């Protein structure tokens, strides 16, 4: 399954785009739309490079969700989960109760677990609260 334009827009909205490397709240060097692989402190990219990095990153994150989710998903559910996994990472998603419940076909119970992923450095981040609410809403949309 591939992420839709709606899913890409969700990720872009919450990741934002920085053409200059910065440290995210979790202390990871980041550039573009949340790209973290091999980013150095002085890195600078163009908007076109940010879009290319996002396209490549989305292939990885779509594959991650497809690999870990063992139940049927509609497009909205897939998009929400790719956004979630894009943000929390493969290992966190793989070990999450959200995924465990989802793979037991407990879709509504799984959706309630989006809201638990709002912390960075033991602090609730308003941006993560808003992102998780948007992901949950999309996930539950038929």
Coordinates of C-alpha atoms in Angstrom, one line a residue, residues 23-82:
X23 CA 18.0 19.5 16.8
X24 CA 14.5 18.2 17.4
X25 CA 13.0 18.1 20.9
X26 CA 14.3 14.5 21.2
X27 CA 17.8 15.8 20.6
X28 CA 18.2 14.3 17.1
X29 CA 19.7 16.3 14.2
X30 CA 17.0 16.8 11.6
X31 CA 16.5 18.4 8.2
X32 CA 13.8 18.8 5.6
X33 CA 10.5 17.1 6.6
X34 CA 11.8 15.3 9.7
X35 CA 14.7 13.5 7.9
X36 CA 17.2 12.2 10.5
X37 CA 19.5 9.9 8.6
X38 CA 23.2 11.1 8.5
X39 CA 22.2 14.7 9.3
X40 CA 25.1 16.9 10.4
X41 CA 25.0 20.1 12.4
X42 CA 25.9 22.4 9.4
X43 CA 23.8 20.7 6.7
X44 CA 21.7 22.9 4.4
X45 CA 19.5 21.6 1.6
X46 CA 17.2 23.0 -1.1
X47 CA 13.4 22.7 -1.1
X48 CA 13.8 20.2 -4.0
X49 CA 16.2 18.1 -1.9
X50 CA 13.7 18.2 1.1
X51 CA 11.0 16.8 -1.2
X52 CA 13.3 14.1 -2.5
X53 CA 14.4 13.1 1.0
X54 CA 10.7 12.9 2.0
X55 CA 9.9 10.7 -1.0
X56 CA 12.7 8.3 -0.1
X57 CA 11.8 8.3 3.6
X58 CA 8.2 7.6 2.9
X59 CA 9.1 4.4 0.9
X60 CA 10.9 3.1 4.1
X61 CA 8.1 4.1 6.4
X62 CA 5.3 2.7 4.2
X63 CA 7.3 -0.6 4.0
X64 CA 7.7 -0.6 7.8
X65 CA 3.9 -0.2 8.4
X66 CA 3.1 -2.8 5.7
X67 CA 5.6 -5.3 7.3
X68 CA 4.4 -4.8 10.9
X69 CA 0.6 -4.6 10.4
X70 CA -1.0 -8.0 9.8
X71 CA -4.6 -6.9 9.4
X72 CA -6.5 -5.1 6.6
X73 CA -6.3 -1.3 6.6
X74 CA -8.2 1.3 4.7
X75 CA -6.3 4.2 3.1
X76 CA -7.0 6.5 6.1
X77 CA -5.7 4.0 8.6
X78 CA -2.6 3.3 6.6
X79 CA -1.9 7.1 6.2
X80 CA -2.4 7.7 9.9
X81 CA -0.1 4.8 10.8
X82 CA 2.7 5.9 8.4

